PDB file of C-alpha atoms in Angstrom:
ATOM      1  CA  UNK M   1      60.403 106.635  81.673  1.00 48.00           C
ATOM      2  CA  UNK M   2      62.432 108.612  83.856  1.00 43.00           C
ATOM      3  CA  UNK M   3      60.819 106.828  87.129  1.00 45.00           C
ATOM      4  CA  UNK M   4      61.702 103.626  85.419  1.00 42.00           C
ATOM      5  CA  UNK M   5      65.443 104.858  84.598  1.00 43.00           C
ATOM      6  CA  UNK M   6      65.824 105.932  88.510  1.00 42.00           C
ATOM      7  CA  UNK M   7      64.840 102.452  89.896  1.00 43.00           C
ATOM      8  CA  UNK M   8      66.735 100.474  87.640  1.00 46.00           C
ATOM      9  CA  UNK M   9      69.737 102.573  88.921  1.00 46.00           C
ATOM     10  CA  UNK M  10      68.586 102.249  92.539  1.00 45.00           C
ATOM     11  CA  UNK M  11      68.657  98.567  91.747  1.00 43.00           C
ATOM     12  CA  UNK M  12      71.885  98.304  90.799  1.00 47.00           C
ATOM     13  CA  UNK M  13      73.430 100.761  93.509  1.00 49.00           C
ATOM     14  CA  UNK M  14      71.478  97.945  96.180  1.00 44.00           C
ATOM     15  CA  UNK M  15      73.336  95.072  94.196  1.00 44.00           C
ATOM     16  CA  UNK M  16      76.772  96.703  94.527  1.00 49.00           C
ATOM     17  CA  UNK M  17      76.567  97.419  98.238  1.00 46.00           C
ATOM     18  CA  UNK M  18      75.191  93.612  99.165  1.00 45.00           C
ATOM     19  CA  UNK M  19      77.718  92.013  96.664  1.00 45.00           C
ATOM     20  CA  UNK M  20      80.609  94.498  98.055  1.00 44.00           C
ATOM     21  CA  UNK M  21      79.534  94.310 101.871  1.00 44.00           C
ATOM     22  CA  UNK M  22      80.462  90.958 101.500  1.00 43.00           C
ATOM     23  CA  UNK M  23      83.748  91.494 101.374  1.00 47.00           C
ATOM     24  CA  UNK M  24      84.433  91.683 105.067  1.00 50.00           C
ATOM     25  CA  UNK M  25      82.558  89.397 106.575  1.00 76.00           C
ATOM     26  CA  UNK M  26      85.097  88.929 109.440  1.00 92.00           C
ATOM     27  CA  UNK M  27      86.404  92.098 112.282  1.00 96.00           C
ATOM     28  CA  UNK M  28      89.865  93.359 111.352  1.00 98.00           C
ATOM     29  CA  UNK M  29      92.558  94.196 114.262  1.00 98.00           C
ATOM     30  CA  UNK M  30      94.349  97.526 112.966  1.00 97.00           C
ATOM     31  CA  UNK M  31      97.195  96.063 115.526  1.00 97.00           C
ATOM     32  CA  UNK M  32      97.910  93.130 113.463  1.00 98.00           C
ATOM     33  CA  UNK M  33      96.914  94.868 110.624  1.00 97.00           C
ATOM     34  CA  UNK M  34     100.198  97.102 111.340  1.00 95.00           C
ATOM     35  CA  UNK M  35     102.199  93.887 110.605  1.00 95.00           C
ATOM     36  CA  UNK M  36     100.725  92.790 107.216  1.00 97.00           C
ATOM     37  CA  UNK M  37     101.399  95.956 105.424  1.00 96.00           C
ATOM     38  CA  UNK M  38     104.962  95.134 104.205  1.00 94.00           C
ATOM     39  CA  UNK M  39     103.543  94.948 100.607  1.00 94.00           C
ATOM     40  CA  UNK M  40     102.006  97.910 101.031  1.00 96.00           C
ATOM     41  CA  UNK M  41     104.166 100.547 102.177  1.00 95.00           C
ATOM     42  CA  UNK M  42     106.459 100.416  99.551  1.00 93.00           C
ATOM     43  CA  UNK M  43     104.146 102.721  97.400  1.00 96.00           C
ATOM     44  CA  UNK M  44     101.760 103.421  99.958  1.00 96.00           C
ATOM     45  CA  UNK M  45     103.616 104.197 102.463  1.00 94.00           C
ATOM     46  CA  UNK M  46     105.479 107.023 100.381  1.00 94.00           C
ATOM     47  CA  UNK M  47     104.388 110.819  99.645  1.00 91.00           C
ATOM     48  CA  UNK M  48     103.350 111.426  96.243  1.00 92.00           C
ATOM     49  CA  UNK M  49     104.813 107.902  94.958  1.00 96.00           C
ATOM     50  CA  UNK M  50     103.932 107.145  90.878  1.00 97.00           C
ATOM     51  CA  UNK M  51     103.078 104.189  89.328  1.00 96.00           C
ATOM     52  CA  UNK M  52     103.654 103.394  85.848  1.00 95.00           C
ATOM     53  CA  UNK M  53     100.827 101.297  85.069  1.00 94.00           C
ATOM     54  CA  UNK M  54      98.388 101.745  82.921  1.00 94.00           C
ATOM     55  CA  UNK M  55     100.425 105.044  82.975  1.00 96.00           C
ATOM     56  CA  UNK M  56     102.137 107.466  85.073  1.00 97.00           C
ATOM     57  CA  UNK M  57      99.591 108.647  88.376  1.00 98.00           C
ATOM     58  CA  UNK M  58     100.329 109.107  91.991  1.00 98.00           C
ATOM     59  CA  UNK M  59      99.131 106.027  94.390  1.00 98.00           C
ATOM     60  CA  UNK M  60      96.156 106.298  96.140  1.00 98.00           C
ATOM     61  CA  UNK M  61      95.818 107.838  99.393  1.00 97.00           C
ATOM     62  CA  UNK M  62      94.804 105.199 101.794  1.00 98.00           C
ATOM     63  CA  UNK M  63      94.980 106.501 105.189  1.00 97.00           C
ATOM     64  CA  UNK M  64      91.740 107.770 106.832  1.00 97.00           C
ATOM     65  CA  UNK M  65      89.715 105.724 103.890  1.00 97.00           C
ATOM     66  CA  UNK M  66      86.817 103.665 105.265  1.00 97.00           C
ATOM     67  CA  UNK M  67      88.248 100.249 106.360  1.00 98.00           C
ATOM     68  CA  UNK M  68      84.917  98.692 104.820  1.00 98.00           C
ATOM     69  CA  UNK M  69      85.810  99.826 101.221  1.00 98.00           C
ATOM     70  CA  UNK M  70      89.478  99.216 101.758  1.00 98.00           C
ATOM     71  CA  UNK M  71      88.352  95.851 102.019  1.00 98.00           C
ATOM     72  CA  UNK M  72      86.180  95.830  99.540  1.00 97.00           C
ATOM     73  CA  UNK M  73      88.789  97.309  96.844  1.00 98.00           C
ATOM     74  CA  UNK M  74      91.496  94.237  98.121  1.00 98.00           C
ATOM     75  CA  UNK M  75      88.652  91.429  97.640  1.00 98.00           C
ATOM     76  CA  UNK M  76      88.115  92.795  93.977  1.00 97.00           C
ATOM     77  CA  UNK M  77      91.849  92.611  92.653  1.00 97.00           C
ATOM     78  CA  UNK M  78      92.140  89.838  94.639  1.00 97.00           C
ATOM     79  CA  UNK M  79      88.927  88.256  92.484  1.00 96.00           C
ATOM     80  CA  UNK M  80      89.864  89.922  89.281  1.00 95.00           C
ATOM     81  CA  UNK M  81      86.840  92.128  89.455  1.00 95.00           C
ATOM     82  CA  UNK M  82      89.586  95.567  89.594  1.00 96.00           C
ATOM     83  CA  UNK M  83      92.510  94.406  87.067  1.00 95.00           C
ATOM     84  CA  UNK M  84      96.115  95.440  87.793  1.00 95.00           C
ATOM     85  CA  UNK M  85      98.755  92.631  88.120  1.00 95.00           C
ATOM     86  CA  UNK M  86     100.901  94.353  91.163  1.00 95.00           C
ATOM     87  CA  UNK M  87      97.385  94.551  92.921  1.00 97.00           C
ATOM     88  CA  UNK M  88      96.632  91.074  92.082  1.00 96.00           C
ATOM     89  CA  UNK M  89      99.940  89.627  93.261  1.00 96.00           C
ATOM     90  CA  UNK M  90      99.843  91.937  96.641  1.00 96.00           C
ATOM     91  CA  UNK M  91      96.579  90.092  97.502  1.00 97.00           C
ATOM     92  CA  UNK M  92      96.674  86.775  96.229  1.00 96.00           C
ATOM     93  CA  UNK M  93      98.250  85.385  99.142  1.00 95.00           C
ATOM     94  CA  UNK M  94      95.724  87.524 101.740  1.00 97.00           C
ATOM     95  CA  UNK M  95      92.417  85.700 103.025  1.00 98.00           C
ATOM     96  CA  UNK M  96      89.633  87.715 104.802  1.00 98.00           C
ATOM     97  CA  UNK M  97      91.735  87.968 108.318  1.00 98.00           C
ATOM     98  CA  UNK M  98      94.308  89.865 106.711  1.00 98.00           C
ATOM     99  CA  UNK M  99      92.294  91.883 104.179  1.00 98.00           C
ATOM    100  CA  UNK M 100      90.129  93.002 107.237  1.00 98.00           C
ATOM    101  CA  UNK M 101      93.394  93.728 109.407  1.00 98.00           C
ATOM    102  CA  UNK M 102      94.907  95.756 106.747  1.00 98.00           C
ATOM    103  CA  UNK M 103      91.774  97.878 106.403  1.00 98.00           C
ATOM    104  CA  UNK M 104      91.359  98.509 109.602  1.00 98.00           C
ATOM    105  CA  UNK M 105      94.797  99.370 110.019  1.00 97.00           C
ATOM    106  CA  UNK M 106      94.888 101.854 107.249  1.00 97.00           C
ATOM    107  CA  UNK M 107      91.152 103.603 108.253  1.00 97.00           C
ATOM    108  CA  UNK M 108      93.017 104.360 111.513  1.00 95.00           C
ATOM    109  CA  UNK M 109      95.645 106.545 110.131  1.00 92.00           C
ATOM    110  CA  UNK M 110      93.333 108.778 109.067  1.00 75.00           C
ATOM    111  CA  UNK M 111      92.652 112.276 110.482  1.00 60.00           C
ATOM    112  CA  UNK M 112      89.339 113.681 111.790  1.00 53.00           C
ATOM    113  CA  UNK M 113      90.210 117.152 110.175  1.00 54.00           C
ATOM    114  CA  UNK M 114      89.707 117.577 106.724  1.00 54.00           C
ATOM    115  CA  UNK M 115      92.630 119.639 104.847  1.00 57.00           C
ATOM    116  CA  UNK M 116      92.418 121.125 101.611  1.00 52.00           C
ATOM    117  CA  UNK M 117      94.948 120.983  99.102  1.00 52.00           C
ATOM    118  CA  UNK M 118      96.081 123.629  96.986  1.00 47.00           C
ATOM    119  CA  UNK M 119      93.802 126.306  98.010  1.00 46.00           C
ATOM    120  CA  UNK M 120      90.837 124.289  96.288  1.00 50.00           C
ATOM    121  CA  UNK M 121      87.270 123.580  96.794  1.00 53.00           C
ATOM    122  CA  UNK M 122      86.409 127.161  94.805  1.00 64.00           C
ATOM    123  CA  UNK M 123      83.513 126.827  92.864  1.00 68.00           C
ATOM    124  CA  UNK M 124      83.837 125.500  89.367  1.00 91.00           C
ATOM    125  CA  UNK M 125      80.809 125.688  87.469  1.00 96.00           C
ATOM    126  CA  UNK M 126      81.555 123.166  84.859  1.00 97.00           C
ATOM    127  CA  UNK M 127      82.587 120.548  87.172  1.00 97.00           C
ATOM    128  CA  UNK M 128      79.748 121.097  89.744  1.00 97.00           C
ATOM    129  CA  UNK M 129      77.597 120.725  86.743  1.00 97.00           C
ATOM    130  CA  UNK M 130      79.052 117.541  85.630  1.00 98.00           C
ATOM    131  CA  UNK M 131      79.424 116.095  89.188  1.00 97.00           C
ATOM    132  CA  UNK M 132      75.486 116.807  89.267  1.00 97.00           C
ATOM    133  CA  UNK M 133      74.658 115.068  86.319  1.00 98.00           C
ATOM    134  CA  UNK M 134      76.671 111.588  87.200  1.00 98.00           C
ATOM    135  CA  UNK M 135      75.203 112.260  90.528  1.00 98.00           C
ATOM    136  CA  UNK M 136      78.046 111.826  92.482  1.00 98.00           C
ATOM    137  CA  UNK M 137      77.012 112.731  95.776  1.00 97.00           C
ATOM    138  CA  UNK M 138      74.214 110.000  95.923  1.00 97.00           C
ATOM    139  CA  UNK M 139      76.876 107.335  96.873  1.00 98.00           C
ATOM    140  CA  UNK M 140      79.701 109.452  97.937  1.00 98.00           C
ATOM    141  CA  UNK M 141      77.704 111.873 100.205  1.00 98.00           C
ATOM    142  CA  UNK M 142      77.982 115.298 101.369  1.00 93.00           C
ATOM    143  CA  UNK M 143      81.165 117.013 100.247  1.00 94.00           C
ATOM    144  CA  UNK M 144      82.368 113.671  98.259  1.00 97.00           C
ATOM    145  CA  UNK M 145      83.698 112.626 102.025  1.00 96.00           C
ATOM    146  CA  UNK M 146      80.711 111.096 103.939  1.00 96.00           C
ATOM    147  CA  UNK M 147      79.920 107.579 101.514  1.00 98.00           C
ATOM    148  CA  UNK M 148      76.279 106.771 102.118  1.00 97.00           C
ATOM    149  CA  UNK M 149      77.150 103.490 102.687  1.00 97.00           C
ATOM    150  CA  UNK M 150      80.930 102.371 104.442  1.00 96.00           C
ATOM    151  CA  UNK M 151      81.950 100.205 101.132  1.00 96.00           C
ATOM    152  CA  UNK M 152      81.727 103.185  99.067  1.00 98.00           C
ATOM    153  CA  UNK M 153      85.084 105.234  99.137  1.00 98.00           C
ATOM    154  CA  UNK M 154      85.820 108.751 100.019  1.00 98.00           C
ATOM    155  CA  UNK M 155      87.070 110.332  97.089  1.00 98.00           C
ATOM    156  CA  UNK M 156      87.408 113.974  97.988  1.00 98.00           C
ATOM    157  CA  UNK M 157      90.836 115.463  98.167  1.00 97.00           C
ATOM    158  CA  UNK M 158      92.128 112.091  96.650  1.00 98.00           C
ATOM    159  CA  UNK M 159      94.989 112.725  93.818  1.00 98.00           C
ATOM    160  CA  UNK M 160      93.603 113.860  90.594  1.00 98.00           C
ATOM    161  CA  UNK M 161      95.422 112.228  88.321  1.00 98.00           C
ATOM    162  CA  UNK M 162      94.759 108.902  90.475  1.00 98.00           C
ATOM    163  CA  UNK M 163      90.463 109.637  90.107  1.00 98.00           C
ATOM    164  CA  UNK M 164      91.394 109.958  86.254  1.00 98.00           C
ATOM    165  CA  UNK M 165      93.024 106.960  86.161  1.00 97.00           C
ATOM    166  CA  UNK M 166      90.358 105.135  88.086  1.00 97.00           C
ATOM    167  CA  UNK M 167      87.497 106.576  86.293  1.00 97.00           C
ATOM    168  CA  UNK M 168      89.136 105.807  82.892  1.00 96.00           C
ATOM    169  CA  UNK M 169      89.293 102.434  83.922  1.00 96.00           C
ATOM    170  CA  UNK M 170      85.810 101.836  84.350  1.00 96.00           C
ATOM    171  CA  UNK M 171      85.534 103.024  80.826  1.00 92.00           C
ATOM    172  CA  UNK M 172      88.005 100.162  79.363  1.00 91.00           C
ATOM    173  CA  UNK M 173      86.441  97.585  77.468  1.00 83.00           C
ATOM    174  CA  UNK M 174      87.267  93.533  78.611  1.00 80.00           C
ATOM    175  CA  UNK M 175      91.154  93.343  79.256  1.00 88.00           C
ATOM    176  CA  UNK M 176      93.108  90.506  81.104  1.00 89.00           C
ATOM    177  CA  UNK M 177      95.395  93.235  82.852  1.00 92.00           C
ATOM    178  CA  UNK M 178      93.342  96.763  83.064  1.00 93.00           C
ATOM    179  CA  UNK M 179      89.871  97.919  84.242  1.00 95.00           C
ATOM    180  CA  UNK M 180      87.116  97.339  86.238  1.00 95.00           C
ATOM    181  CA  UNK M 181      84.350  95.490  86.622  1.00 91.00           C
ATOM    182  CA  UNK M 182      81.334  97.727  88.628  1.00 93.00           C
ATOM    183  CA  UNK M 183      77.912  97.879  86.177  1.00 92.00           C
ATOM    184  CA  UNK M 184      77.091 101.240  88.364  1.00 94.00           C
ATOM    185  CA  UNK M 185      80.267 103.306  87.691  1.00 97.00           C
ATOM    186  CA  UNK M 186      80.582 101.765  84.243  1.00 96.00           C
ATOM    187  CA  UNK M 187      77.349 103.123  83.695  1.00 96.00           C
ATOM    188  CA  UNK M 188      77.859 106.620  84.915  1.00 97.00           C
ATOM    189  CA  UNK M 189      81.135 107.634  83.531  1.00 97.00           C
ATOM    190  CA  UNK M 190      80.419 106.143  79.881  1.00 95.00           C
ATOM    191  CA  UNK M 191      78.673 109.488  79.809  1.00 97.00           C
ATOM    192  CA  UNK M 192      81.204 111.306  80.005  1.00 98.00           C
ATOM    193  CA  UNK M 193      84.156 112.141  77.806  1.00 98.00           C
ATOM    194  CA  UNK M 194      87.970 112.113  79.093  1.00 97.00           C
ATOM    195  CA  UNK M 195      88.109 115.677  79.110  1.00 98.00           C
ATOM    196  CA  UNK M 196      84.827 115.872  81.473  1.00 98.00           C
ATOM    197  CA  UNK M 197      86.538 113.359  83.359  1.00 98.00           C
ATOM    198  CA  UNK M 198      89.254 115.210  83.957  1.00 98.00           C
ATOM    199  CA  UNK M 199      87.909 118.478  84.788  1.00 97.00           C
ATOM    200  CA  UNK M 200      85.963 115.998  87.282  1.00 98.00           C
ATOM    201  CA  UNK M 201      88.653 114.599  88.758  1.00 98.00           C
ATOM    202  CA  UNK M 202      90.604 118.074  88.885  1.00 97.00           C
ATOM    203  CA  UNK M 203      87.954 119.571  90.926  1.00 97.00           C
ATOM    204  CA  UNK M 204      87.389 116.691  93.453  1.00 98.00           C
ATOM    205  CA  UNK M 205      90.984 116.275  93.935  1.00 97.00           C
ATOM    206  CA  UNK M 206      90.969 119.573  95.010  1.00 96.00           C
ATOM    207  CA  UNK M 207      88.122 119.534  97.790  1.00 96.00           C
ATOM    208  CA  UNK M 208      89.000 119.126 101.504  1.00 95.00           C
ATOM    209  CA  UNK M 209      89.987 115.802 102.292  1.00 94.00           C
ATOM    210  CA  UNK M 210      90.221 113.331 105.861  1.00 94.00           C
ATOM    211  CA  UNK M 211      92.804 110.829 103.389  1.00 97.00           C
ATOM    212  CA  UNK M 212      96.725 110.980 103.495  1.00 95.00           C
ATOM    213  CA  UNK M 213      99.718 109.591 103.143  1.00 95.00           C
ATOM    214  CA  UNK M 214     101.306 108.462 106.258  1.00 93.00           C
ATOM    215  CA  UNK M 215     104.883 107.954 105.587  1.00 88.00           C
ATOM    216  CA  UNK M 216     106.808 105.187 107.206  1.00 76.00           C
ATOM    217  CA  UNK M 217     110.066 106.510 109.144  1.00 70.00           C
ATOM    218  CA  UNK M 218     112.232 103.839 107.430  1.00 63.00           C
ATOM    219  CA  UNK M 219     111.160 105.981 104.401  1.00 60.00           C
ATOM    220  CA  UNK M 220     111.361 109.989 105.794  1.00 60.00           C
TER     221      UNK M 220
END
């Protein structure tokens, strides 16, 4: 049963990766890329920035993520498959030159040296434990930072309350506005409870991490 189990998830891990490889299917130019990120900066482009929607959580860090998932994430609000309106409207107007520019653009800001934030990484039993048993590190890799395949994101050392946000969402049952649509994650963090999520989320937030904010000058 449990062989059975493991190669149904296998299965689905192998869908995920062909259906989201196909998201950039064209080379991205992190040059032009520079000059299609006027949407973006504006919460993106500012340290520690909030967003209000489904509640209160700090942006994503997007600099020094894999352009390949970048891409991947844009293709799926642009599709409806992640549901937010502001990401929806940001990329309804992009087609695959742009969403491949902007990745690149962004995976270029991001720095080979991993910093930790917060003194974290200690060892957390409970969340090790947990981040075993959704088996975490057999799509994001060694440390949470090394994705075993380049449309999977890096998630250590990415805000907390932004990981509890986005692993809530998987969570949400069919809404027009909020969730996402991924049978793998859905899968894995239905296990869990929000407080395991959190104390998840917590911990990985915490790890070293190669993603950052780089600020624009217009806004230092």
């Amino acid at each position: 049963m449990k062989k059975l189990v493991f190669a149904h998830f296998a299965l689905l891990i192998a869908l995920a990766s062909g259906q989201s490889s196909m998201a950039q299917t064209v080379e991205g130019n992190a040059t032009n890329g520079r000059q299609k990120v006027t949407q973006c900066i504006g919460c993106h482009g500012l340290e520690g920035y909030r967003a209000s929607f489904p509640e209160v959580y700090r942006v994503p860090k997007i600099a020094g993520q894999g352009a390949k998932y970048i891409a991947s994430a844009l293709t799926a609000y642009q599709k409806g498959e992640r549901r937010h309106p502001t990401m929806r409207g940001v990329t309804s107007n992009l087609n695959e030159q742009d969403i491949a520019d902007v990745a690149a653009y962004y995976a270029t800001l991001g720095s080979a040296s991993a910093q930790a934030d917060n003194g974290a990484g200690h060892a957390n039993a409970r969340a090790l434990a947990l981040i075993e048993k959704g088996g975490c590190k057999s799509c994001h890799g060694d440390n949470l930072s090394k994705p075993i395949d380049p449309s999977y994101p890096k998630i250590a050392g990415q805000y907390a309350d932004y990981l509890l946000v986005a692993l809530k969402s998987y969570k949400t049952e069919p809404n027009a506005v909020v969730g996402r649509g991924n049978a793998v994650m859905g899968g894995i963090v239905k296990q869990f409870s929000l407080a395991e999520l959190k104390v998840m989320a917590d911990y990985v937030g915490s790890l070293p991490s190669e993603l950052k904010v780089v600020q624009e000058a217009r806004f230092r």
